[in-house]
Every structure is written in structure tokens, then in C-alpha cells.
Short mmCIF file of C-alpha atoms and ligand atoms in Angstrom, two decimals:
data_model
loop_
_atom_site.label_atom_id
_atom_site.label_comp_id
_atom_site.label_asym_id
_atom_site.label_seq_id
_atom_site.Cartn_x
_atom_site.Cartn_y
_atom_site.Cartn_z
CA UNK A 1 16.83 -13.44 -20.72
CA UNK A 2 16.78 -11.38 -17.60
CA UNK A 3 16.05 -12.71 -14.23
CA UNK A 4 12.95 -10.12 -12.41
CA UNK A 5 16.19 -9.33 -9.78
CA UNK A 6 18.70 -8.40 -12.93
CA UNK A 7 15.67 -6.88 -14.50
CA UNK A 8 14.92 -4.59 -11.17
CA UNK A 9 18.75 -3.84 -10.77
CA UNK A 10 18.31 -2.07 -14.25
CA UNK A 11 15.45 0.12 -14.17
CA UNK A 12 16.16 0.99 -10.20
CA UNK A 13 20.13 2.34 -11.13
CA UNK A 14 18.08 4.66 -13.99
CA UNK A 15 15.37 6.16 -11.43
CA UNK A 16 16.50 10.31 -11.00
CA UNK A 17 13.81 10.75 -7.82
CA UNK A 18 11.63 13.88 -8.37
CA UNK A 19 12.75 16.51 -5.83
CA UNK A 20 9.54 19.13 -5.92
CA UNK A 21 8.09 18.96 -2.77
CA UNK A 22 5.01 20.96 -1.35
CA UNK A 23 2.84 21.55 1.60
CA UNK A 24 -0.55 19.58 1.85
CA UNK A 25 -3.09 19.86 4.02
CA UNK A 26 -2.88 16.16 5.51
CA UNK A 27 -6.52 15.61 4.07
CA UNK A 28 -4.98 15.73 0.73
CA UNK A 29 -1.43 13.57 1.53
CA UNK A 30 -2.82 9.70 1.13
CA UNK A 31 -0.31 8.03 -0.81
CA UNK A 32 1.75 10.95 -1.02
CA UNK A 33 5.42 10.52 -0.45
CA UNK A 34 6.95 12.41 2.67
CA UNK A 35 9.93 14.82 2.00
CA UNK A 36 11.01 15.41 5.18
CA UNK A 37 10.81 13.48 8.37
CA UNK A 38 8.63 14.32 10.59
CA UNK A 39 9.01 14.73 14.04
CA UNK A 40 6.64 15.26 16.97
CA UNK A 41 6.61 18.45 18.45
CA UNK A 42 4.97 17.66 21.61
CA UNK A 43 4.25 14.41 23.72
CA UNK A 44 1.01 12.62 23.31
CA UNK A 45 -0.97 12.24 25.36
CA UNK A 46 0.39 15.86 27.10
CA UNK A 47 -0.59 14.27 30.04
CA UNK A 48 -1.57 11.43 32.35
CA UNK A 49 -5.11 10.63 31.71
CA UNK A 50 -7.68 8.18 32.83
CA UNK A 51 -8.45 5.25 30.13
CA UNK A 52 -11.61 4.35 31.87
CA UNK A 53 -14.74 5.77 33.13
CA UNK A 54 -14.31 5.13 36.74
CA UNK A 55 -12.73 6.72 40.01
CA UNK A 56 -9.65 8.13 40.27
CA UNK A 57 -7.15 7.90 43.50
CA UNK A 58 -4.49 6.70 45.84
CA UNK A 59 -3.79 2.70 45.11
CA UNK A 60 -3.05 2.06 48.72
CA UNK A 61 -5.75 4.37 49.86
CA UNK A 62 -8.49 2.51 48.25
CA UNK A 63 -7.39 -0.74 48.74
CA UNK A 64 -7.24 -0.33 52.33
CA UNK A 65 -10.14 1.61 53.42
CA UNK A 66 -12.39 0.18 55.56
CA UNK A 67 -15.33 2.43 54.74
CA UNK A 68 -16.98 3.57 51.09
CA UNK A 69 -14.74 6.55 50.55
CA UNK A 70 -16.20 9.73 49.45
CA UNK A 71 -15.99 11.30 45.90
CA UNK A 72 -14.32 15.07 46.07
CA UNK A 73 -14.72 16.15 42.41
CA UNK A 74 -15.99 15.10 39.03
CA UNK A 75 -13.78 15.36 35.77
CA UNK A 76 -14.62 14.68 32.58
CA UNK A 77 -12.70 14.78 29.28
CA UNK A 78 -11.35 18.40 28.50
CA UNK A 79 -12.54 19.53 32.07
CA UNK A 80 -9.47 19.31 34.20
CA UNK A 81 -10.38 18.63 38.04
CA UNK A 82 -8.17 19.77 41.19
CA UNK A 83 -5.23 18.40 43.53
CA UNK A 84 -7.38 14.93 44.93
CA UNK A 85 -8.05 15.66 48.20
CA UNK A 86 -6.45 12.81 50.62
CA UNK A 87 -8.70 10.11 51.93
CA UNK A 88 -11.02 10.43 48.56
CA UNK A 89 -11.55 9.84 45.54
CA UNK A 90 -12.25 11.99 42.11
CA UNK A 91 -15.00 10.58 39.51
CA UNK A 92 -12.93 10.10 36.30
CA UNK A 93 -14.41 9.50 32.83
CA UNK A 94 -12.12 8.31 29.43
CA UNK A 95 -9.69 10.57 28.62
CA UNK A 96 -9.88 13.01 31.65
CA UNK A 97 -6.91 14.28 32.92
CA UNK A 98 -5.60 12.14 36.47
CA UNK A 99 -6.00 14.46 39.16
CA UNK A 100 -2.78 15.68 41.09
CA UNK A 101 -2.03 13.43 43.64
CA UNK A 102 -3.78 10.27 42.18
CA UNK A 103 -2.05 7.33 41.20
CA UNK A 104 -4.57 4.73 39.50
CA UNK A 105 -8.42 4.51 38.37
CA UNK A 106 -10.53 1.80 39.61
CA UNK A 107 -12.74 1.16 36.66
CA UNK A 108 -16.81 1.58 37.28
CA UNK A 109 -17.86 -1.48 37.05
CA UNK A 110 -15.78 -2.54 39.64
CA UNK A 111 -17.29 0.05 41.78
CA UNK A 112 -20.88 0.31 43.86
CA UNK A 113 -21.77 4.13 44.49
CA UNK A 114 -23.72 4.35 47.24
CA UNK A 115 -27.29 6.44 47.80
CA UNK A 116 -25.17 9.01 50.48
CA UNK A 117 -22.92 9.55 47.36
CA UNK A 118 -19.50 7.70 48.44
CA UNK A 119 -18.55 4.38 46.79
CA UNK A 120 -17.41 1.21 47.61
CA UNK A 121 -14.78 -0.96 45.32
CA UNK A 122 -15.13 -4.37 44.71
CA UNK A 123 -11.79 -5.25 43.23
CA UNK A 124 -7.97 -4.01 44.49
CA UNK A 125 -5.77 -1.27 42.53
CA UNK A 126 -2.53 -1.61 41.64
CA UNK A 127 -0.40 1.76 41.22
CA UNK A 128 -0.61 3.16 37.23
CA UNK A 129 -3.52 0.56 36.74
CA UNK A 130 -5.82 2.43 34.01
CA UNK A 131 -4.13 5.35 33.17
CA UNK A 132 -2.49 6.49 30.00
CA UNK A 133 0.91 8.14 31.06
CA UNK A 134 2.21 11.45 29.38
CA UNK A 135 4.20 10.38 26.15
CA UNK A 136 2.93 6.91 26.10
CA UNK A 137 2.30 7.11 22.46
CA UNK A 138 4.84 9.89 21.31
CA UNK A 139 7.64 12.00 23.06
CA UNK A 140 8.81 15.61 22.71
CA UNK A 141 11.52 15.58 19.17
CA UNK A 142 10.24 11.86 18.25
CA UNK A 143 10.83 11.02 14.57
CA UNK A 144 7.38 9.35 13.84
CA UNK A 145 7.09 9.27 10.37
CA UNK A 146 10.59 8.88 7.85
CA UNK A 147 11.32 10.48 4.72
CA UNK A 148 9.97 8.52 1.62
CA UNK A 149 7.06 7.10 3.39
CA UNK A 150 3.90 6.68 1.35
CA UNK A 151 1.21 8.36 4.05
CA UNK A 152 -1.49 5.83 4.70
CA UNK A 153 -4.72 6.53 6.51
CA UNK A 154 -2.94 5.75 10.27
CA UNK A 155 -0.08 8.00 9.11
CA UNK A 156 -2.01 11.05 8.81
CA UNK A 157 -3.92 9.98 11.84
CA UNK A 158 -0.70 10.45 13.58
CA UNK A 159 0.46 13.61 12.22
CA UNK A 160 -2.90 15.55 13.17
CA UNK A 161 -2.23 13.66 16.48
CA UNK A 162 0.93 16.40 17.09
CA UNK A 163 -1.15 19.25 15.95
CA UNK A 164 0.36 19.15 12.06
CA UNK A 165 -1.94 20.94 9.82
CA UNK A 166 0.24 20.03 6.75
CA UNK A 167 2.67 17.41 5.43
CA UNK A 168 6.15 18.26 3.31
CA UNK A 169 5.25 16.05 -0.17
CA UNK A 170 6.93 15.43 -3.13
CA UNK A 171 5.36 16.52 -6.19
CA UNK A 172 3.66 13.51 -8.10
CA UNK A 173 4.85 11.44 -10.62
CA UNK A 174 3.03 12.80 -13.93
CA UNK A 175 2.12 9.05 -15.65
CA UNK A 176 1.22 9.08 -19.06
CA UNK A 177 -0.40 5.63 -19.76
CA UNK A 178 -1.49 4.54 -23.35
CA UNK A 179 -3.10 1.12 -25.15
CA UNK A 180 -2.32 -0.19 -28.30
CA UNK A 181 -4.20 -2.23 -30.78
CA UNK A 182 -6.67 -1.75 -33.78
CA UNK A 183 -8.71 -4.53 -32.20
CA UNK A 184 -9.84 -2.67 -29.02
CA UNK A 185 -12.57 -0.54 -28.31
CA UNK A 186 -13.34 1.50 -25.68
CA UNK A 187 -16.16 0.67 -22.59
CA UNK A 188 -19.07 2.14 -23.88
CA UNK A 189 -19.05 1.46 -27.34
CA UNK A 190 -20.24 -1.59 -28.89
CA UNK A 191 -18.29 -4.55 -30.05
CA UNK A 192 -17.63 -6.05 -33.55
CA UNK A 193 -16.57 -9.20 -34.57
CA UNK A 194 -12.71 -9.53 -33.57
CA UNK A 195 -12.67 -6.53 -31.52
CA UNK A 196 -12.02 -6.62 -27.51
CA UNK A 197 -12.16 -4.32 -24.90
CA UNK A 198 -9.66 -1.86 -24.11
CA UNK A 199 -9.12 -3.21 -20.40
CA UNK A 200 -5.36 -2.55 -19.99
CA UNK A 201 -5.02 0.98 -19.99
CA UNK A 202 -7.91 1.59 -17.27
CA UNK A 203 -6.33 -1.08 -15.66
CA UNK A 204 -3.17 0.48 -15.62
CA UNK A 205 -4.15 3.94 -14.90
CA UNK A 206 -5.96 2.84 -11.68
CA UNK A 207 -2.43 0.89 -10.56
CA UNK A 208 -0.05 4.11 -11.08
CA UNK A 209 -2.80 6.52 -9.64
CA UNK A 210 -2.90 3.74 -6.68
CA UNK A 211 0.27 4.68 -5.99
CA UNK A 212 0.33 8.02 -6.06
CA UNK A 213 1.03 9.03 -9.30
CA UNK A 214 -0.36 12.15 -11.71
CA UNK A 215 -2.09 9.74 -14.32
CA UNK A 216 -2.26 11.44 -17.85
CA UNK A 217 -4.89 9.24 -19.71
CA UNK A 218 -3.23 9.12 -23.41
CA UNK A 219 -6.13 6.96 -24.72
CA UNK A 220 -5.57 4.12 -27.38
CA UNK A 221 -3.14 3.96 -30.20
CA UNK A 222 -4.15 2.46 -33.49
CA UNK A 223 -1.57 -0.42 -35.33
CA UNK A 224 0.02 2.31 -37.23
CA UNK A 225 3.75 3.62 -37.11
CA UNK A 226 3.23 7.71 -38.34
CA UNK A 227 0.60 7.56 -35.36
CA UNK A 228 2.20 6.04 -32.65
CA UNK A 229 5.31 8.14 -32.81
CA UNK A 230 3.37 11.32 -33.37
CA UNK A 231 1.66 10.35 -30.19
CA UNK A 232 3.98 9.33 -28.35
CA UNK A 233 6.58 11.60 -28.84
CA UNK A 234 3.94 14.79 -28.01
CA UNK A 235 3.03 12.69 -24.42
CA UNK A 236 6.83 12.47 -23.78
CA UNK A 237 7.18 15.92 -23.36
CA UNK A 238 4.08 16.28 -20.67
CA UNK A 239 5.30 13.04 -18.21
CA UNK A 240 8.34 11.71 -16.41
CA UNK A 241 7.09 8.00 -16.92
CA UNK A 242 5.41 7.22 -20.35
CA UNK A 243 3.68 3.48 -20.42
CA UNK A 244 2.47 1.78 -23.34
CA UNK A 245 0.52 -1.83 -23.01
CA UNK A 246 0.58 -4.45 -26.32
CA UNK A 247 2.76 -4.04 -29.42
CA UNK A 248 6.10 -4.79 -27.67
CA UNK A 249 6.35 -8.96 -28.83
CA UNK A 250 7.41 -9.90 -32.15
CA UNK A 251 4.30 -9.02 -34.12
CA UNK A 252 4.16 -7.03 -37.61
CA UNK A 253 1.75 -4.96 -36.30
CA UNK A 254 3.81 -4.18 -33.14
CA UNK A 255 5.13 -0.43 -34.01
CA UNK A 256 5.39 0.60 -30.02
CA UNK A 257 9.01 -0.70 -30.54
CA UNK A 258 9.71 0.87 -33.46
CA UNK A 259 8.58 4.68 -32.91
CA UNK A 260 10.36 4.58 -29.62
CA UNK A 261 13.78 3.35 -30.77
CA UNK A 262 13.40 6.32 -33.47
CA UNK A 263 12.12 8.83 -31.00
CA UNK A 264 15.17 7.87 -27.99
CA UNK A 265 16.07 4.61 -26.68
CA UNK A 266 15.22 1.20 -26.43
CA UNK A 267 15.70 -1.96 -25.08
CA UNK A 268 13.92 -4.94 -25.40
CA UNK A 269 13.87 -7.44 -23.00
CA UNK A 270 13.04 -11.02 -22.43
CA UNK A 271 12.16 -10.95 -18.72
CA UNK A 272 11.96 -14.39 -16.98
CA UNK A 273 8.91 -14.26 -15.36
CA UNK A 274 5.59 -15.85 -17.05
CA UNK A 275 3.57 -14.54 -17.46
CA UNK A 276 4.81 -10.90 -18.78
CA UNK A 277 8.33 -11.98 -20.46
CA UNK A 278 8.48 -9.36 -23.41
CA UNK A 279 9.18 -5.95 -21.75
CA UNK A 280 10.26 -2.79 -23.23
CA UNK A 281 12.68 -0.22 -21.58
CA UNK A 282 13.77 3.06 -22.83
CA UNK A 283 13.67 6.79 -23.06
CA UNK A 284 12.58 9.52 -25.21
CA UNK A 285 13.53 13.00 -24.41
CA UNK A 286 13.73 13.56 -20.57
CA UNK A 287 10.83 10.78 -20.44
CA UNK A 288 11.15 6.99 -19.20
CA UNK A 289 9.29 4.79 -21.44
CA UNK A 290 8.35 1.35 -20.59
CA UNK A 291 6.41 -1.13 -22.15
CA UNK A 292 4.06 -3.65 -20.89
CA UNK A 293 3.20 -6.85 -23.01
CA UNK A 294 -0.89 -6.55 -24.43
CA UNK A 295 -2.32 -10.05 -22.69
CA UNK A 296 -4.17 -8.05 -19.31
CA UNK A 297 -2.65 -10.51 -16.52
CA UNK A 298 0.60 -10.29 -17.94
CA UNK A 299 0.04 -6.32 -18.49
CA UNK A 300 -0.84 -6.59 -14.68
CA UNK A 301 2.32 -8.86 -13.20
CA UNK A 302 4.73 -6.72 -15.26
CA UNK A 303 3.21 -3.43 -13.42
CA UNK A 304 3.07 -5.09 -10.41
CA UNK A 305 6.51 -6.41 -10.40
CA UNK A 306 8.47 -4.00 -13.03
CA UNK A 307 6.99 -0.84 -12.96
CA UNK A 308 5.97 -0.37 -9.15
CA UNK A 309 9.43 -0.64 -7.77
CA UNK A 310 10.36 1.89 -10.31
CA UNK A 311 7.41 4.61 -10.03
CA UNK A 312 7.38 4.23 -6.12
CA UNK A 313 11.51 4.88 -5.67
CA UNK A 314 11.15 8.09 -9.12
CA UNK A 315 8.28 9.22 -6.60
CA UNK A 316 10.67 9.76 -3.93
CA UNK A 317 9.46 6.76 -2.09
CA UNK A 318 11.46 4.29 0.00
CA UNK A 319 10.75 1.02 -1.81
CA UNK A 320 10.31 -2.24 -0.11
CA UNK A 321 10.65 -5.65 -1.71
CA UNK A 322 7.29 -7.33 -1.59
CA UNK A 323 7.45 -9.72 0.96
CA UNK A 324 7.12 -13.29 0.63
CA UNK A 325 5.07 -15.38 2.99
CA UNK A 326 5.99 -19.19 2.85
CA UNK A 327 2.99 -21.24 3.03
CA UNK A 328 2.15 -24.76 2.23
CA UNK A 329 1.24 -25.73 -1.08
CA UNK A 330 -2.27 -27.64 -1.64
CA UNK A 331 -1.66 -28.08 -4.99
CA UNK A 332 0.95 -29.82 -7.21
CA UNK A 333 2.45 -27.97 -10.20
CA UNK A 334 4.17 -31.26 -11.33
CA UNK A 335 5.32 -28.86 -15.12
CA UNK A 336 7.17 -26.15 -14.36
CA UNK A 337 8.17 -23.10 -17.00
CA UNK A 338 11.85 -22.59 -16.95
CA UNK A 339 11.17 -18.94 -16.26
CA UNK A 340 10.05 -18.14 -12.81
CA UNK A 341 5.98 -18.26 -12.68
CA UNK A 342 3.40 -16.54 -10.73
CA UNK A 343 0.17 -18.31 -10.35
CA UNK A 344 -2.70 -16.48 -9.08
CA UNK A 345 -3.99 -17.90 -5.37
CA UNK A 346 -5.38 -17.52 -2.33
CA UNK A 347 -5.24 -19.25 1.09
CA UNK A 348 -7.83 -21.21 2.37
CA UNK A 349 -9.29 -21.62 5.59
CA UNK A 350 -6.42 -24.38 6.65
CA UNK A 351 -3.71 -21.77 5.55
CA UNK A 352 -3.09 -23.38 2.62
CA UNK A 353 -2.37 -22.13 -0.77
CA UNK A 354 -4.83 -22.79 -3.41
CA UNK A 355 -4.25 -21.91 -7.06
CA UNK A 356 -6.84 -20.56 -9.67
CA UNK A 357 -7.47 -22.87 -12.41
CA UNK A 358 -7.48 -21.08 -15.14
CA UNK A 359 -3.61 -19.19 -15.30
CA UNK A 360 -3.59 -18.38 -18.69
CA UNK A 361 -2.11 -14.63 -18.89
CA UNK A 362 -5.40 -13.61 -20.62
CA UNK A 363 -7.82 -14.23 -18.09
CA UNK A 364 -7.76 -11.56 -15.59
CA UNK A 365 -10.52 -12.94 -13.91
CA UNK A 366 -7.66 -15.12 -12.53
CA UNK A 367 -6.32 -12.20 -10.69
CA UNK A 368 -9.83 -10.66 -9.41
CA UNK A 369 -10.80 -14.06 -7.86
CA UNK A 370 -7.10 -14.14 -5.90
CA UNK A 371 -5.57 -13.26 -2.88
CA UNK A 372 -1.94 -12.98 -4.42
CA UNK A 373 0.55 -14.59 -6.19
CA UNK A 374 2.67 -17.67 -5.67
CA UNK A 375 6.52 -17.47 -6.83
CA UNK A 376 7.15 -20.55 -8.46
CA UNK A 377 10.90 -20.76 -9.10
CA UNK A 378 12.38 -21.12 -12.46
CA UNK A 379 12.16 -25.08 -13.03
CA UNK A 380 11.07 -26.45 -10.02
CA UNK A 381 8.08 -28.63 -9.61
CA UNK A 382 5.77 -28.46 -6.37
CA UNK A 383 4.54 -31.35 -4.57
CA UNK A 384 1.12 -30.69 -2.51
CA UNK A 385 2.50 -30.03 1.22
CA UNK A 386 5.78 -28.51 0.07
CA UNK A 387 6.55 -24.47 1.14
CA UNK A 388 6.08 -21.57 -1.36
CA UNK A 389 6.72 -18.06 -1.47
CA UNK A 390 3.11 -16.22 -1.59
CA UNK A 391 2.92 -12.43 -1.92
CA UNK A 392 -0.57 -10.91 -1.22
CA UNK A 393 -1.76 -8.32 -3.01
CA UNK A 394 -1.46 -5.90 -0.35
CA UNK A 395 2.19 -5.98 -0.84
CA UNK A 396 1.77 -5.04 -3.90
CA UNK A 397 -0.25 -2.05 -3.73
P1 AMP B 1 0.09 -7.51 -28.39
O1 AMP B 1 1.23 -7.52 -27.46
O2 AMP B 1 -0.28 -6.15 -28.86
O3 AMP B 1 0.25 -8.49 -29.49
O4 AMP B 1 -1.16 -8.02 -27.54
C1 AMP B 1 -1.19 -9.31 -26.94
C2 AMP B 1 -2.60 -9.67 -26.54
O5 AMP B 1 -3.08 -8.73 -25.59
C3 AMP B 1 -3.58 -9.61 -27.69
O6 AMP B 1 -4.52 -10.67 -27.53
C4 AMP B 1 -4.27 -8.28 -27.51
O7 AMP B 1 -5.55 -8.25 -28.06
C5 AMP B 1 -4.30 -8.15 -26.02
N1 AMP B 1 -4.33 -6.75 -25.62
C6 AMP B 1 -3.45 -5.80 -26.02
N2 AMP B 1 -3.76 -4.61 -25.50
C7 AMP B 1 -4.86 -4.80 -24.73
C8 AMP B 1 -5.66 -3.95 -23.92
N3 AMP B 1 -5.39 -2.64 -23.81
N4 AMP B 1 -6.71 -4.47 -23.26
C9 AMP B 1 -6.98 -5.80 -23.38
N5 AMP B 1 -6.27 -6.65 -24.11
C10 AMP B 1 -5.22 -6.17 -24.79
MG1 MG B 2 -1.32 -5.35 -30.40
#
């Protein structure tokens, strides 16, 4: 058996990253990986400007006059106003440009304007209070987003912020995803006695395309050896990443293994982690094959903690281990597996964890109704109150 860490080291040492990249217009980069850096060509904001709608002028001016001081000019956002004029003030509004000259915005409703036009302020100003300097955000050469990233919605925010039309990507990963099993049929169809739907594979094409990948749907392959390598040996030659869910265990009717260790390469392993232990690892032509065990949560863990690291870092991503928050347990798990477990949970309103009770690797309603997973070391029984190791879903997507 291989610990998920030995497990990881393997598959990360075989990932060749793809080194394709084009230019997207940034609607079209979420989840895309960055192949360059990028780096800010100009400061933002480009200039000082007013993060209130207020009045704009000398701290020590307004703070000490004894009369309402008149208002010399209006500016509003993209209408740049004048030098101020000593002795007054400028009206300002959000995101205006500070006058020349001024050195803080009073905001208005600290302010009484007066019928004859001038205003009176209610409340002091100190020097820079309310305005935005140049650069606050981004200067001139700033790297502001790093090679590998994954662009997320903020990300692309921040690239239009500098004026970028376009983002250097790397091509995607081209996915090829099949099922396996005589017993499945497809959503849509009707079900016979013994049969079950083909979950997995839509499952598994929505967590690859999730990250980014080029998902070629393969569809489902019966429990038949002439078939499976036919199949799988024409999808090798359209993919970098070929994934197959079910036939991998120790079944007759398990022929995933087989075709693949006539096609290329294979390794089985016996991965400590429950669930998902049986996973396949291997090649055929200049394709990487891996294989997911059939039961869905399992199918799902094994993606989650296998597969990800590997399609994110062959993607050209940086990869990050998922972190681990340590929370207190509210539940005892007085039994533990000798391989290292992952119970579906979420945290409650006291910031405890709370597991699902059903954790059987076949219902995946265990994972819908979840906020994560708890890493329950190899042999090691929890006590209600003790600290675990919880990793939300969001670091796993
Ligand atoms: P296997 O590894 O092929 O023996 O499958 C293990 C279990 O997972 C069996 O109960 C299968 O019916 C189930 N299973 C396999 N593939 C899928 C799939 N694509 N969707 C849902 N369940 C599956
Ligand atoms: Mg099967």
C-alpha cells in the first residue's frame, strides 16, 4: 500500500506540463492557467482621487475657518476640476480626481451647504483623510498576477484594471473521461432490474472541466475486453489525460486493467485512503491513463485527491496542497480504518465538525450534503472535543 503523500510523489515526478500557450480575451480566461506573469503597466488609481461624495480642500484651512467657506468648482468622476483656489473649497463626488492644491475631502454628510451656496463642516479633517492616493492599489512594473495561476473572477478583474485586453494562457488539458460497467445506463433512459445510473462519468467530467480542462466525453464502456481496448486505445490518441471510473478492483468483469497493461503501462495500486484504495496508473501511447475505483464517493475522493494535483500541475498550474483547517471534533470515531479516512462533514454553527451519517463510499449524497472532508489519520480514534484536519471543498476545487 501507498500512503496519498507516496502516492502524489508518483504521479507529480510523471507530469510533462503542456507548454502551448495563447492569447484570450480575459472574458474567456476563468480557470485558465497564466503563462506569463503579468505585470502592471501603469499605477492604479493614475491618480489621487476623492473616495467620497463630499468637499474637497486644505485640512488646516477648513478646520480653522471661522466662516462657511465658499465652493470654487464642482468635479465629478471623469470631469477633472482646476488648481483649488485658496481659502475654498471644490465639491468632490466618488472617484473624482483631488483638485491641485487640496489635501483631504470632508465627506457630505458631515457638511451643511448653506442657501448663499458656501458650506459649513461639522466635523475636523485630518490631511489624506478620504482620498485614494495614486498607486494605492497597483504601481508602475508591479507583478500582480504569477505564472501558473488559475485566473479567478477577481483576477481578471484586476487585469482589465491595467487596461489588459488579453491574458497569455496555456492551452487546455484535452481530458478524455470514460465509465465502465454493463450495469449502467445513461440519464434519460429507463432503468431495469440491476441496472444503475451512470453517475461517475458526468460526475467526473464536471470536476476536470472545473478545473480547466478540455473534457472529451468518451461515454460508457461495456464489461467486455475486445471493446474496452478498441476504445480506449482510439481516445488515447485524441487526450493527454485518459480517465476511466469502475473495473480497476479485483473483479472478473474488471477488463479496464487488462486492455491498458496490453495497450502501454500499468500499475495498480492499493492507495491508503478509504474510501478510493484501488487506483490505476499508467500510460498508453503519449497518453496518461488513470483509473478511478466504480463506487461514486470513492470515484469522487480519488479525483479530488489523486487526479487534481496531477491535471492542475500537467495544466501548467502552480499546485497548492489543500489546506487543512484544524477544528474540533463533535463526534467520536471510536473504529478507525488502518488506512487514512475521509469522512464527509460540515461545521456547525459552534465551529464544530459534524460528520454525515451515512459514509459508505456509495452514497454520494454524503458528499452533496457536506461542507468538506475530515482527514482521519491512519489508526487513530477521535474523541468528541479532540482537533482534526478539515479541508473544505473550496480547496478542492
Ligand atoms: P467496479 O469497480 O466496476 O466493480 O464498480 C464498483 C461499484 O461502483 C459498483 O457498485 C458499480 O456499479 C459502481 N459504479 C461503477 N461505475 C459507476 C458509474 N459510472 N456510476 C455509478 N456507479 C458506478
Ligand atoms: Mg464494473
Amino acid at each position: 500500500m501507498k500512503s496519498l503523500n507516496e502516492a502524489l510523489e508518483v504521479l507529480l515526478s510523471a507530469v510533462t506540463p503542456v507548454q502551448e500557450a495563447e492569447s484570450l480575451p480575459l472574458t474567456d480566461c476563468l480557470g485558465r492557467v497564466l503563462a506569463q506573469e503579468l505585470t502592471s503597466p501603469i499605477d492604479v488609481p493614475a491618480y489621487d482621487n476623492s473616495q467620497m461624495d463630499g468637499y474637497a480642500g486644505v485640512a488646516v484651512e477648513m478646520n480653522n475657518a471661522l466662516e462657511p467657506m465658499p465652493i470654487s468648482q464642482r468635479i465629478a468622476a471623469g470631469h477633472p476640476g482646476t488648481a483649488l483656489q485658496p481659502g475654498t473649497v471644490a465639491r468632490i463626488f466618488t472617484g473624482a480626481p483631488i483638485p491641485p492644491g487640496a489635501n483631504a475631502v470632508i465627506m457630505q454628510e458631515q457638511a451643511q451647504s448653506l442657501p448663499d451656496g458656501r458650506v459649513k463642516f461639522t466635523e475636523p479633517a485630518t490631511p489624506g483623510q478620504n482620498i485614494r492616493p495614486r498607486a494605492g492599489d497597483l504601481h508602475v512594473g508591479q507583478v500582480m498576477l504569477e505564472k501558473g495561476r488559475r485566473l479567478s473572477a477577481a483576477d481578471i478583474g484586476l487585469a482589465a484594471s491595467v487596461g489588459l485586453s488579453h491574458a497569455p494562457v496555456f492551452r487546455r488539458l484535452k481530458v478524455a473521461v470514460f465509465s465502465s460497467g454493463d450495469e449502467l445506463r445513461q440519464p434519460g433512459e429507463s432503468l431495469g432490474f440491476g441496472q444503475i445510473y451512470d453517475s461517475n462519468r458526468r460526475m467526473i467530467i464536471a470536476l476536470a472541466a472545473g478545473l480547466g480542462a478540455q473534457v472529451l466525453d468518451m461515454g460508457c464502456i461495456p464489461d467486455q475486453l475486445q471493446q474496452t481496448r478498441d476504445r480506449i486505445e482510439s481516445a488515447a490518441t485524441q487526450c493527454d489525460l485518459l480517465l476511466t471510473c469502475g473495473g480497476v478492483s479485483v473483479g472478473e468483469e474488471d477488463h479496464i486493467k487488462t486492455a491498458i497493461a496490453s495497450l502501454g503501462s500499468l500499475d495498480l495500486w492499493k492507495v491508503s485512503i478509504k474510501p478510493g484504495k484501488p487506483f490505476a496508473f499508467g500510460r498508453v501511447g503519449a497518453a496518461t491513463f488513470m483509473g478511478m475505483p466504480g463506487n461514486p464517493v470513492a470515484a469522487w475522493v480519488t479525483f479530488c485527491l489523486l487526479i487534481r494535483p496531477y491535471l492542475l500541475a500537467a495544466s501548467g498550474g502552480k499546485i497548492a496542497v489543500p489546506r487543512r483547517y484544524r477544528l474540533p471534533a463533535g463526534f467520536d470515531w471510536p473504529r478507525p480504518d488502518g488506512r487514512q479516512e475521509y469522512l464527509r462533514a460540515w461545521v456547525d454553527a459552534s465551529g464544530r465538525l459534524q460528520i454525515h451519517e451515512r459514509q459508505n463510499s456509495s452514497v454520494l449524497s454524503s458528499v452533496t450534503e457536506c461542507m468538506g472532508l475530515v482527514e482521519i489519520p491512519p489508526s487513530t480514534p477521535i474523541r468528541m472535543g479532540e482537533t482534526v484536519g478539515f479541508i473544505p471543498y473550496t480547496e478542492l476545487s
